[in-house]
């Protein structure tokens, strides 16, 4: 089996298995029935098409974006972008900005891309339950409890680090304010000294005149 066929077959099996683990995904998948999303990523030799029916089929597109995107209709969406831009596509407000910046090229119905993103983003899977079918309830619970504890420790450390940096910045601001106050005080002292010297000069002039 060619490497490309092995890739599509493996990806299809994985995606459809994951989607099947969430019963509610069937409704979201039904909204995409008959629709296709083709994604071209810079640096990848082919485009990847997701074709939706009661399941997801994956096809490789060997023609460039410029050629296939002219054959667009209401059931297709073609996207050309960079891999690191993909996470921003889930934010509707970002799409127009990405197009203006030249980081995203889109032809067809953009709603298809948003529905595909929702299909995967809204997956609600009880991974502990899935793991328990292989390891048993107790080991699965222990694994996820340990993972949750580690996550909590990481979050706590992150909060302490953020709080520490915030305090350091605040203290630095206080120091900066203190320096300004000292400088202002020194200026006031200098002005007072100048006034005293001028008063002494006038006093000597008055004494001399007398």
PDB file of C-alpha atoms in Angstrom:
ATOM      1  CA  UNK A   1       0.000   0.000   0.000  1.00  0.00           C
ATOM      2  CA  UNK A   2       1.442   3.439  -0.959  1.00  0.00           C
ATOM      3  CA  UNK A   3       2.371   5.725   1.897  1.00  0.00           C
ATOM      4  CA  UNK A   4      -0.328   8.237   0.931  1.00  0.00           C
ATOM      5  CA  UNK A   5      -3.054   5.568   0.971  1.00  0.00           C
ATOM      6  CA  UNK A   6      -1.803   4.268   4.304  1.00  0.00           C
ATOM      7  CA  UNK A   7      -1.965   7.814   5.695  1.00  0.00           C
ATOM      8  CA  UNK A   8      -5.555   8.430   4.564  1.00  0.00           C
ATOM      9  CA  UNK A   9      -6.760   5.005   5.730  1.00  0.00           C
ATOM     10  CA  UNK A  10      -5.178   5.423   9.174  1.00  0.00           C
ATOM     11  CA  UNK A  11      -6.443   8.986   9.554  1.00  0.00           C
ATOM     12  CA  UNK A  12      -9.980   7.980   8.516  1.00  0.00           C
ATOM     13  CA  UNK A  13     -10.091   5.119  11.004  1.00  0.00           C
ATOM     14  CA  UNK A  14      -8.794   7.294  13.843  1.00  0.00           C
ATOM     15  CA  UNK A  15     -11.092  10.265  13.167  1.00  0.00           C
ATOM     16  CA  UNK A  16     -14.225   8.170  12.784  1.00  0.00           C
ATOM     17  CA  UNK A  17     -13.431   6.164  15.910  1.00  0.00           C
ATOM     18  CA  UNK A  18     -12.926   9.330  17.973  1.00  0.00           C
ATOM     19  CA  UNK A  19     -16.118  10.927  16.646  1.00  0.00           C
ATOM     20  CA  UNK A  20     -18.082   7.775  17.465  1.00  0.00           C
ATOM     21  CA  UNK A  21     -17.039   8.053  21.128  1.00  0.00           C
ATOM     22  CA  UNK A  22     -19.256  11.138  21.472  1.00  0.00           C
ATOM     23  CA  UNK A  23     -22.932  10.376  20.887  1.00  0.00           C
ATOM     24  CA  UNK A  24     -23.794  14.040  20.334  1.00  0.00           C
ATOM     25  CA  UNK A  25     -21.318  14.321  17.443  1.00  0.00           C
ATOM     26  CA  UNK A  26     -23.800  12.513  15.204  1.00  0.00           C
ATOM     27  CA  UNK A  27     -25.951  15.664  15.068  1.00  0.00           C
ATOM     28  CA  UNK A  28     -23.000  17.880  14.164  1.00  0.00           C
ATOM     29  CA  UNK A  29     -21.872  15.373  11.542  1.00  0.00           C
ATOM     30  CA  UNK A  30     -25.361  15.359  10.007  1.00  0.00           C
ATOM     31  CA  UNK A  31     -25.080  19.125   9.390  1.00  0.00           C
ATOM     32  CA  UNK A  32     -22.042  18.428   7.204  1.00  0.00           C
ATOM     33  CA  UNK A  33     -23.627  15.647   5.148  1.00  0.00           C
ATOM     34  CA  UNK A  34     -22.663  16.049   1.479  1.00  0.00           C
ATOM     35  CA  UNK A  35     -20.127  18.805   2.161  1.00  0.00           C
ATOM     36  CA  UNK A  36     -16.380  18.874   1.571  1.00  0.00           C
ATOM     37  CA  UNK A  37     -13.522  20.825   3.097  1.00  0.00           C
ATOM     38  CA  UNK A  38     -10.150  20.859   1.358  1.00  0.00           C
ATOM     39  CA  UNK A  39      -7.141  22.263   3.201  1.00  0.00           C
ATOM     40  CA  UNK A  40      -3.811  23.139   1.577  1.00  0.00           C
ATOM     41  CA  UNK A  41      -0.925  23.762   3.978  1.00  0.00           C
ATOM     42  CA  UNK A  42       2.305  25.375   2.849  1.00  0.00           C
ATOM     43  CA  UNK A  43       5.093  22.814   2.854  1.00  0.00           C
ATOM     44  CA  UNK A  44       2.803  19.809   2.391  1.00  0.00           C
ATOM     45  CA  UNK A  45       2.855  18.040  -1.000  1.00  0.00           C
ATOM     46  CA  UNK A  46      -0.919  17.505  -1.202  1.00  0.00           C
ATOM     47  CA  UNK A  47      -4.156  19.072  -0.167  1.00  0.00           C
ATOM     48  CA  UNK A  48      -6.344  17.085   2.236  1.00  0.00           C
ATOM     49  CA  UNK A  49     -10.073  16.783   1.609  1.00  0.00           C
ATOM     50  CA  UNK A  50     -12.559  15.852   4.303  1.00  0.00           C
ATOM     51  CA  UNK A  51     -15.726  14.505   2.684  1.00  0.00           C
ATOM     52  CA  UNK A  52     -18.700  14.164   5.024  1.00  0.00           C
ATOM     53  CA  UNK A  53     -21.581  11.714   5.007  1.00  0.00           C
ATOM     54  CA  UNK A  54     -22.533   9.455   7.911  1.00  0.00           C
ATOM     55  CA  UNK A  55     -18.780   9.312   8.466  1.00  0.00           C
ATOM     56  CA  UNK A  56     -15.666  11.187   7.398  1.00  0.00           C
ATOM     57  CA  UNK A  57     -13.731  10.162   4.290  1.00  0.00           C
ATOM     58  CA  UNK A  58     -10.247  11.549   3.691  1.00  0.00           C
ATOM     59  CA  UNK A  59      -8.930  12.126   0.188  1.00  0.00           C
ATOM     60  CA  UNK A  60      -5.666  13.594  -1.054  1.00  0.00           C
ATOM     61  CA  UNK A  61      -5.783  16.420  -3.604  1.00  0.00           C
ATOM     62  CA  UNK A  62      -2.776  16.341  -5.925  1.00  0.00           C
ATOM     63  CA  UNK A  63      -3.690  19.496  -7.860  1.00  0.00           C
ATOM     64  CA  UNK A  64      -2.726  22.941  -6.488  1.00  0.00           C
ATOM     65  CA  UNK A  65      -5.157  25.222  -4.679  1.00  0.00           C
ATOM     66  CA  UNK A  66      -5.269  27.664  -7.596  1.00  0.00           C
ATOM     67  CA  UNK A  67      -6.585  24.932  -9.913  1.00  0.00           C
ATOM     68  CA  UNK A  68      -9.161  23.216  -7.721  1.00  0.00           C
ATOM     69  CA  UNK A  69     -10.559  26.314  -6.001  1.00  0.00           C
ATOM     70  CA  UNK A  70     -12.147  27.531  -9.242  1.00  0.00           C
ATOM     71  CA  UNK A  71     -14.561  24.582  -9.083  1.00  0.00           C
ATOM     72  CA  UNK A  72     -16.365  25.811  -6.011  1.00  0.00           C
ATOM     73  CA  UNK A  73     -20.022  25.516  -5.026  1.00  0.00           C
ATOM     74  CA  UNK A  74     -22.186  25.909  -1.928  1.00  0.00           C
ATOM     75  CA  UNK A  75     -21.126  22.510  -0.582  1.00  0.00           C
ATOM     76  CA  UNK A  76     -17.371  23.024  -0.806  1.00  0.00           C
ATOM     77  CA  UNK A  77     -14.777  25.106   0.947  1.00  0.00           C
ATOM     78  CA  UNK A  78     -11.137  25.437  -0.057  1.00  0.00           C
ATOM     79  CA  UNK A  79      -8.543  26.801   2.336  1.00  0.00           C
ATOM     80  CA  UNK A  80      -4.877  27.569   1.784  1.00  0.00           C
ATOM     81  CA  UNK A  81      -2.820  28.642   4.778  1.00  0.00           C
ATOM     82  CA  UNK A  82       0.127  27.900   7.065  1.00  0.00           C
ATOM     83  CA  UNK A  83       0.100  25.158   9.694  1.00  0.00           C
ATOM     84  CA  UNK A  84       0.619  27.634  12.555  1.00  0.00           C
ATOM     85  CA  UNK A  85      -2.430  29.643  11.432  1.00  0.00           C
ATOM     86  CA  UNK A  86      -4.876  26.741  11.850  1.00  0.00           C
ATOM     87  CA  UNK A  87      -5.669  27.391  15.561  1.00  0.00           C
ATOM     88  CA  UNK A  88      -6.733  30.942  14.704  1.00  0.00           C
ATOM     89  CA  UNK A  89      -9.316  29.691  12.197  1.00  0.00           C
ATOM     90  CA  UNK A  90     -11.578  28.647  15.073  1.00  0.00           C
ATOM     91  CA  UNK A  91     -12.052  32.343  15.880  1.00  0.00           C
ATOM     92  CA  UNK A  92     -14.490  33.829  13.396  1.00  0.00           C
ATOM     93  CA  UNK A  93     -13.239  37.335  14.131  1.00  0.00           C
ATOM     94  CA  UNK A  94      -9.744  36.325  12.995  1.00  0.00           C
ATOM     95  CA  UNK A  95     -10.650  35.089   9.515  1.00  0.00           C
ATOM     96  CA  UNK A  96     -11.080  38.496   7.845  1.00  0.00           C
ATOM     97  CA  UNK A  97      -7.864  39.747   9.424  1.00  0.00           C
ATOM     98  CA  UNK A  98      -5.934  36.656   8.247  1.00  0.00           C
ATOM     99  CA  UNK A  99      -7.212  37.150   4.695  1.00  0.00           C
ATOM    100  CA  UNK A 100      -6.145  40.786   4.739  1.00  0.00           C
ATOM    101  CA  UNK A 101      -2.710  39.792   6.003  1.00  0.00           C
ATOM    102  CA  UNK A 102      -2.358  37.262   3.186  1.00  0.00           C
ATOM    103  CA  UNK A 103      -2.063  34.385   5.661  1.00  0.00           C
ATOM    104  CA  UNK A 104      -5.325  32.758   4.570  1.00  0.00           C
ATOM    105  CA  UNK A 105      -6.836  32.125   1.156  1.00  0.00           C
ATOM    106  CA  UNK A 106     -10.428  30.922   1.154  1.00  0.00           C
ATOM    107  CA  UNK A 107     -12.868  30.021  -1.591  1.00  0.00           C
ATOM    108  CA  UNK A 108     -16.368  28.656  -1.128  1.00  0.00           C
ATOM    109  CA  UNK A 109     -18.617  28.539   1.908  1.00  0.00           C
ATOM    110  CA  UNK A 110     -16.701  29.568   5.075  1.00  0.00           C
ATOM    111  CA  UNK A 111     -19.493  28.148   7.230  1.00  0.00           C
ATOM    112  CA  UNK A 112     -18.314  24.652   6.302  1.00  0.00           C
ATOM    113  CA  UNK A 113     -14.931  25.302   7.886  1.00  0.00           C
ATOM    114  CA  UNK A 114     -16.636  26.590  11.034  1.00  0.00           C
ATOM    115  CA  UNK A 115     -18.902  23.528  11.217  1.00  0.00           C
ATOM    116  CA  UNK A 116     -15.890  21.225  10.842  1.00  0.00           C
ATOM    117  CA  UNK A 117     -14.118  23.074  13.642  1.00  0.00           C
ATOM    118  CA  UNK A 118     -17.227  22.711  15.832  1.00  0.00           C
ATOM    119  CA  UNK A 119     -17.438  18.983  15.050  1.00  0.00           C
ATOM    120  CA  UNK A 120     -14.052  18.386  16.652  1.00  0.00           C
ATOM    121  CA  UNK A 121     -13.931  21.174  19.231  1.00  0.00           C
ATOM    122  CA  UNK A 122     -17.209  20.151  20.857  1.00  0.00           C
ATOM    123  CA  UNK A 123     -16.292  16.498  21.269  1.00  0.00           C
ATOM    124  CA  UNK A 124     -17.246  15.422  24.787  1.00  0.00           C
ATOM    125  CA  UNK A 125     -15.515  12.114  25.529  1.00  0.00           C
ATOM    126  CA  UNK A 126     -15.092  10.411  28.893  1.00  0.00           C
ATOM    127  CA  UNK A 127     -11.486   9.357  28.365  1.00  0.00           C
ATOM    128  CA  UNK A 128     -11.289   7.751  31.819  1.00  0.00           C
ATOM    129  CA  UNK A 129     -14.153   5.456  30.923  1.00  0.00           C
ATOM    130  CA  UNK A 130     -12.538   4.610  27.591  1.00  0.00           C
ATOM    131  CA  UNK A 131      -9.233   3.800  29.300  1.00  0.00           C
ATOM    132  CA  UNK A 132     -10.977   1.642  31.892  1.00  0.00           C
ATOM    133  CA  UNK A 133     -12.058  -0.796  29.169  1.00  0.00           C
ATOM    134  CA  UNK A 134      -8.370  -1.649  28.717  1.00  0.00           C
ATOM    135  CA  UNK A 135      -6.948  -1.232  32.227  1.00  0.00           C
ATOM    136  CA  UNK A 136      -9.954  -1.618  34.536  1.00  0.00           C
ATOM    137  CA  UNK A 137     -11.697   1.033  36.621  1.00  0.00           C
ATOM    138  CA  UNK A 138      -9.149   1.394  39.430  1.00  0.00           C
ATOM    139  CA  UNK A 139      -5.986   1.828  37.298  1.00  0.00           C
ATOM    140  CA  UNK A 140      -7.813   4.229  34.959  1.00  0.00           C
ATOM    141  CA  UNK A 141      -9.007   6.309  37.898  1.00  0.00           C
ATOM    142  CA  UNK A 142      -5.497   6.369  39.391  1.00  0.00           C
ATOM    143  CA  UNK A 143      -3.967   7.437  36.075  1.00  0.00           C
ATOM    144  CA  UNK A 144      -6.424  10.292  35.590  1.00  0.00           C
ATOM    145  CA  UNK A 145      -6.197  11.313  39.253  1.00  0.00           C
ATOM    146  CA  UNK A 146      -2.418  11.527  38.907  1.00  0.00           C
ATOM    147  CA  UNK A 147      -2.776  13.503  35.678  1.00  0.00           C
ATOM    148  CA  UNK A 148      -5.230  15.867  37.368  1.00  0.00           C
ATOM    149  CA  UNK A 149      -2.848  16.332  40.313  1.00  0.00           C
ATOM    150  CA  UNK A 150       0.037  17.135  37.991  1.00  0.00           C
ATOM    151  CA  UNK A 151      -2.152  19.564  36.058  1.00  0.00           C
ATOM    152  CA  UNK A 152      -3.209  21.245  39.330  1.00  0.00           C
ATOM    153  CA  UNK A 153       0.433  21.552  40.413  1.00  0.00           C
ATOM    154  CA  UNK A 154       1.404  23.060  37.078  1.00  0.00           C
ATOM    155  CA  UNK A 155      -1.467  25.557  37.278  1.00  0.00           C
ATOM    156  CA  UNK A 156      -0.556  26.426  40.884  1.00  0.00           C
ATOM    157  CA  UNK A 157       3.066  26.946  39.914  1.00  0.00           C
ATOM    158  CA  UNK A 158       1.985  29.077  36.972  1.00  0.00           C
ATOM    159  CA  UNK A 159      -0.197  31.204  39.242  1.00  0.00           C
ATOM    160  CA  UNK A 160       2.634  31.629  41.763  1.00  0.00           C
ATOM    161  CA  UNK A 161       5.025  32.562  39.003  1.00  0.00           C
ATOM    162  CA  UNK A 162       2.574  35.066  37.544  1.00  0.00           C
ATOM    163  CA  UNK A 163       1.874  36.504  40.992  1.00  0.00           C
ATOM    164  CA  UNK A 164       5.597  36.741  41.731  1.00  0.00           C
ATOM    165  CA  UNK A 165       6.287  38.529  38.477  1.00  0.00           C
ATOM    166  CA  UNK A 166       3.369  40.868  39.131  1.00  0.00           C
ATOM    167  CA  UNK A 167       4.690  41.678  42.597  1.00  0.00           C
ATOM    168  CA  UNK A 168       8.183  42.219  41.255  1.00  0.00           C
ATOM    169  CA  UNK A 169       6.853  44.602  38.633  1.00  0.00           C
ATOM    170  CA  UNK A 170       4.794  46.432  41.260  1.00  0.00           C
ATOM    171  CA  UNK A 171       7.799  46.706  43.565  1.00  0.00           C
ATOM    172  CA  UNK A 172       9.880  47.968  40.670  1.00  0.00           C
ATOM    173  CA  UNK A 173       7.231  50.610  40.039  1.00  0.00           C
ATOM    174  CA  UNK A 174       7.341  51.574  43.717  1.00  0.00           C
ATOM    175  CA  UNK A 175      11.106  51.872  43.516  1.00  0.00           C
ATOM    176  CA  UNK A 176      10.796  54.007  40.434  1.00  0.00           C
ATOM    177  CA  UNK A 177       8.272  56.255  42.165  1.00  0.00           C
ATOM    178  CA  UNK A 178      10.623  56.520  45.182  1.00  0.00           C
ATOM    179  CA  UNK A 179      13.490  57.602  42.953  1.00  0.00           C
ATOM    180  CA  UNK A 180      11.334  60.291  41.405  1.00  0.00           C
ATOM    181  CA  UNK A 181      10.283  61.491  44.848  1.00  0.00           C
ATOM    182  CA  UNK A 182      13.935  61.714  45.939  1.00  0.00           C
ATOM    183  CA  UNK A 183      14.842  63.623  42.796  1.00  0.00           C
ATOM    184  CA  UNK A 184      11.975  66.057  43.398  1.00  0.00           C
ATOM    185  CA  UNK A 185      13.075  66.486  47.024  1.00  0.00           C
ATOM    186  CA  UNK A 186      16.634  67.224  45.902  1.00  0.00           C
ATOM    187  CA  UNK A 187      15.337  69.811  43.447  1.00  0.00           C
ATOM    188  CA  UNK A 188      13.382  71.475  46.240  1.00  0.00           C
ATOM    189  CA  UNK A 189      16.494  71.511  48.446  1.00  0.00           C
ATOM    190  CA  UNK A 190      18.545  73.061  45.646  1.00  0.00           C
ATOM    191  CA  UNK A 191      15.894  75.724  45.087  1.00  0.00           C
ATOM    192  CA  UNK A 192      15.808  76.494  48.828  1.00  0.00           C
ATOM    193  CA  UNK A 193      19.601  76.752  48.935  1.00  0.00           C
ATOM    194  CA  UNK A 194      19.557  79.164  45.973  1.00  0.00           C
ATOM    195  CA  UNK A 195      16.954  81.293  47.721  1.00  0.00           C
ATOM    196  CA  UNK A 196      19.059  81.328  50.897  1.00  0.00           C
ATOM    197  CA  UNK A 197      22.147  82.355  48.963  1.00  0.00           C
ATOM    198  CA  UNK A 198      20.268  85.172  47.259  1.00  0.00           C
ATOM    199  CA  UNK A 199      18.910  86.332  50.644  1.00  0.00           C
ATOM    200  CA  UNK A 200      22.423  86.315  52.118  1.00  0.00           C
ATOM    201  CA  UNK A 201      23.686  88.376  49.161  1.00  0.00           C
ATOM    202  CA  UNK A 202      20.935  90.963  49.625  1.00  0.00           C
ATOM    203  CA  UNK A 203      21.638  91.033  53.374  1.00  0.00           C
ATOM    204  CA  UNK A 204      25.330  91.774  52.785  1.00  0.00           C
ATOM    205  CA  UNK A 205      24.427  94.535  50.335  1.00  0.00           C
ATOM    206  CA  UNK A 206      22.118  96.068  52.937  1.00  0.00           C
ATOM    207  CA  UNK A 207      24.779  95.835  55.641  1.00  0.00           C
ATOM    208  CA  UNK A 208      27.325  97.493  53.378  1.00  0.00           C
ATOM    209  CA  UNK A 209      24.987 100.311  52.530  1.00  0.00           C
ATOM    210  CA  UNK A 210      24.367 100.985  56.188  1.00  0.00           C
TER     211      UNK A 210
END
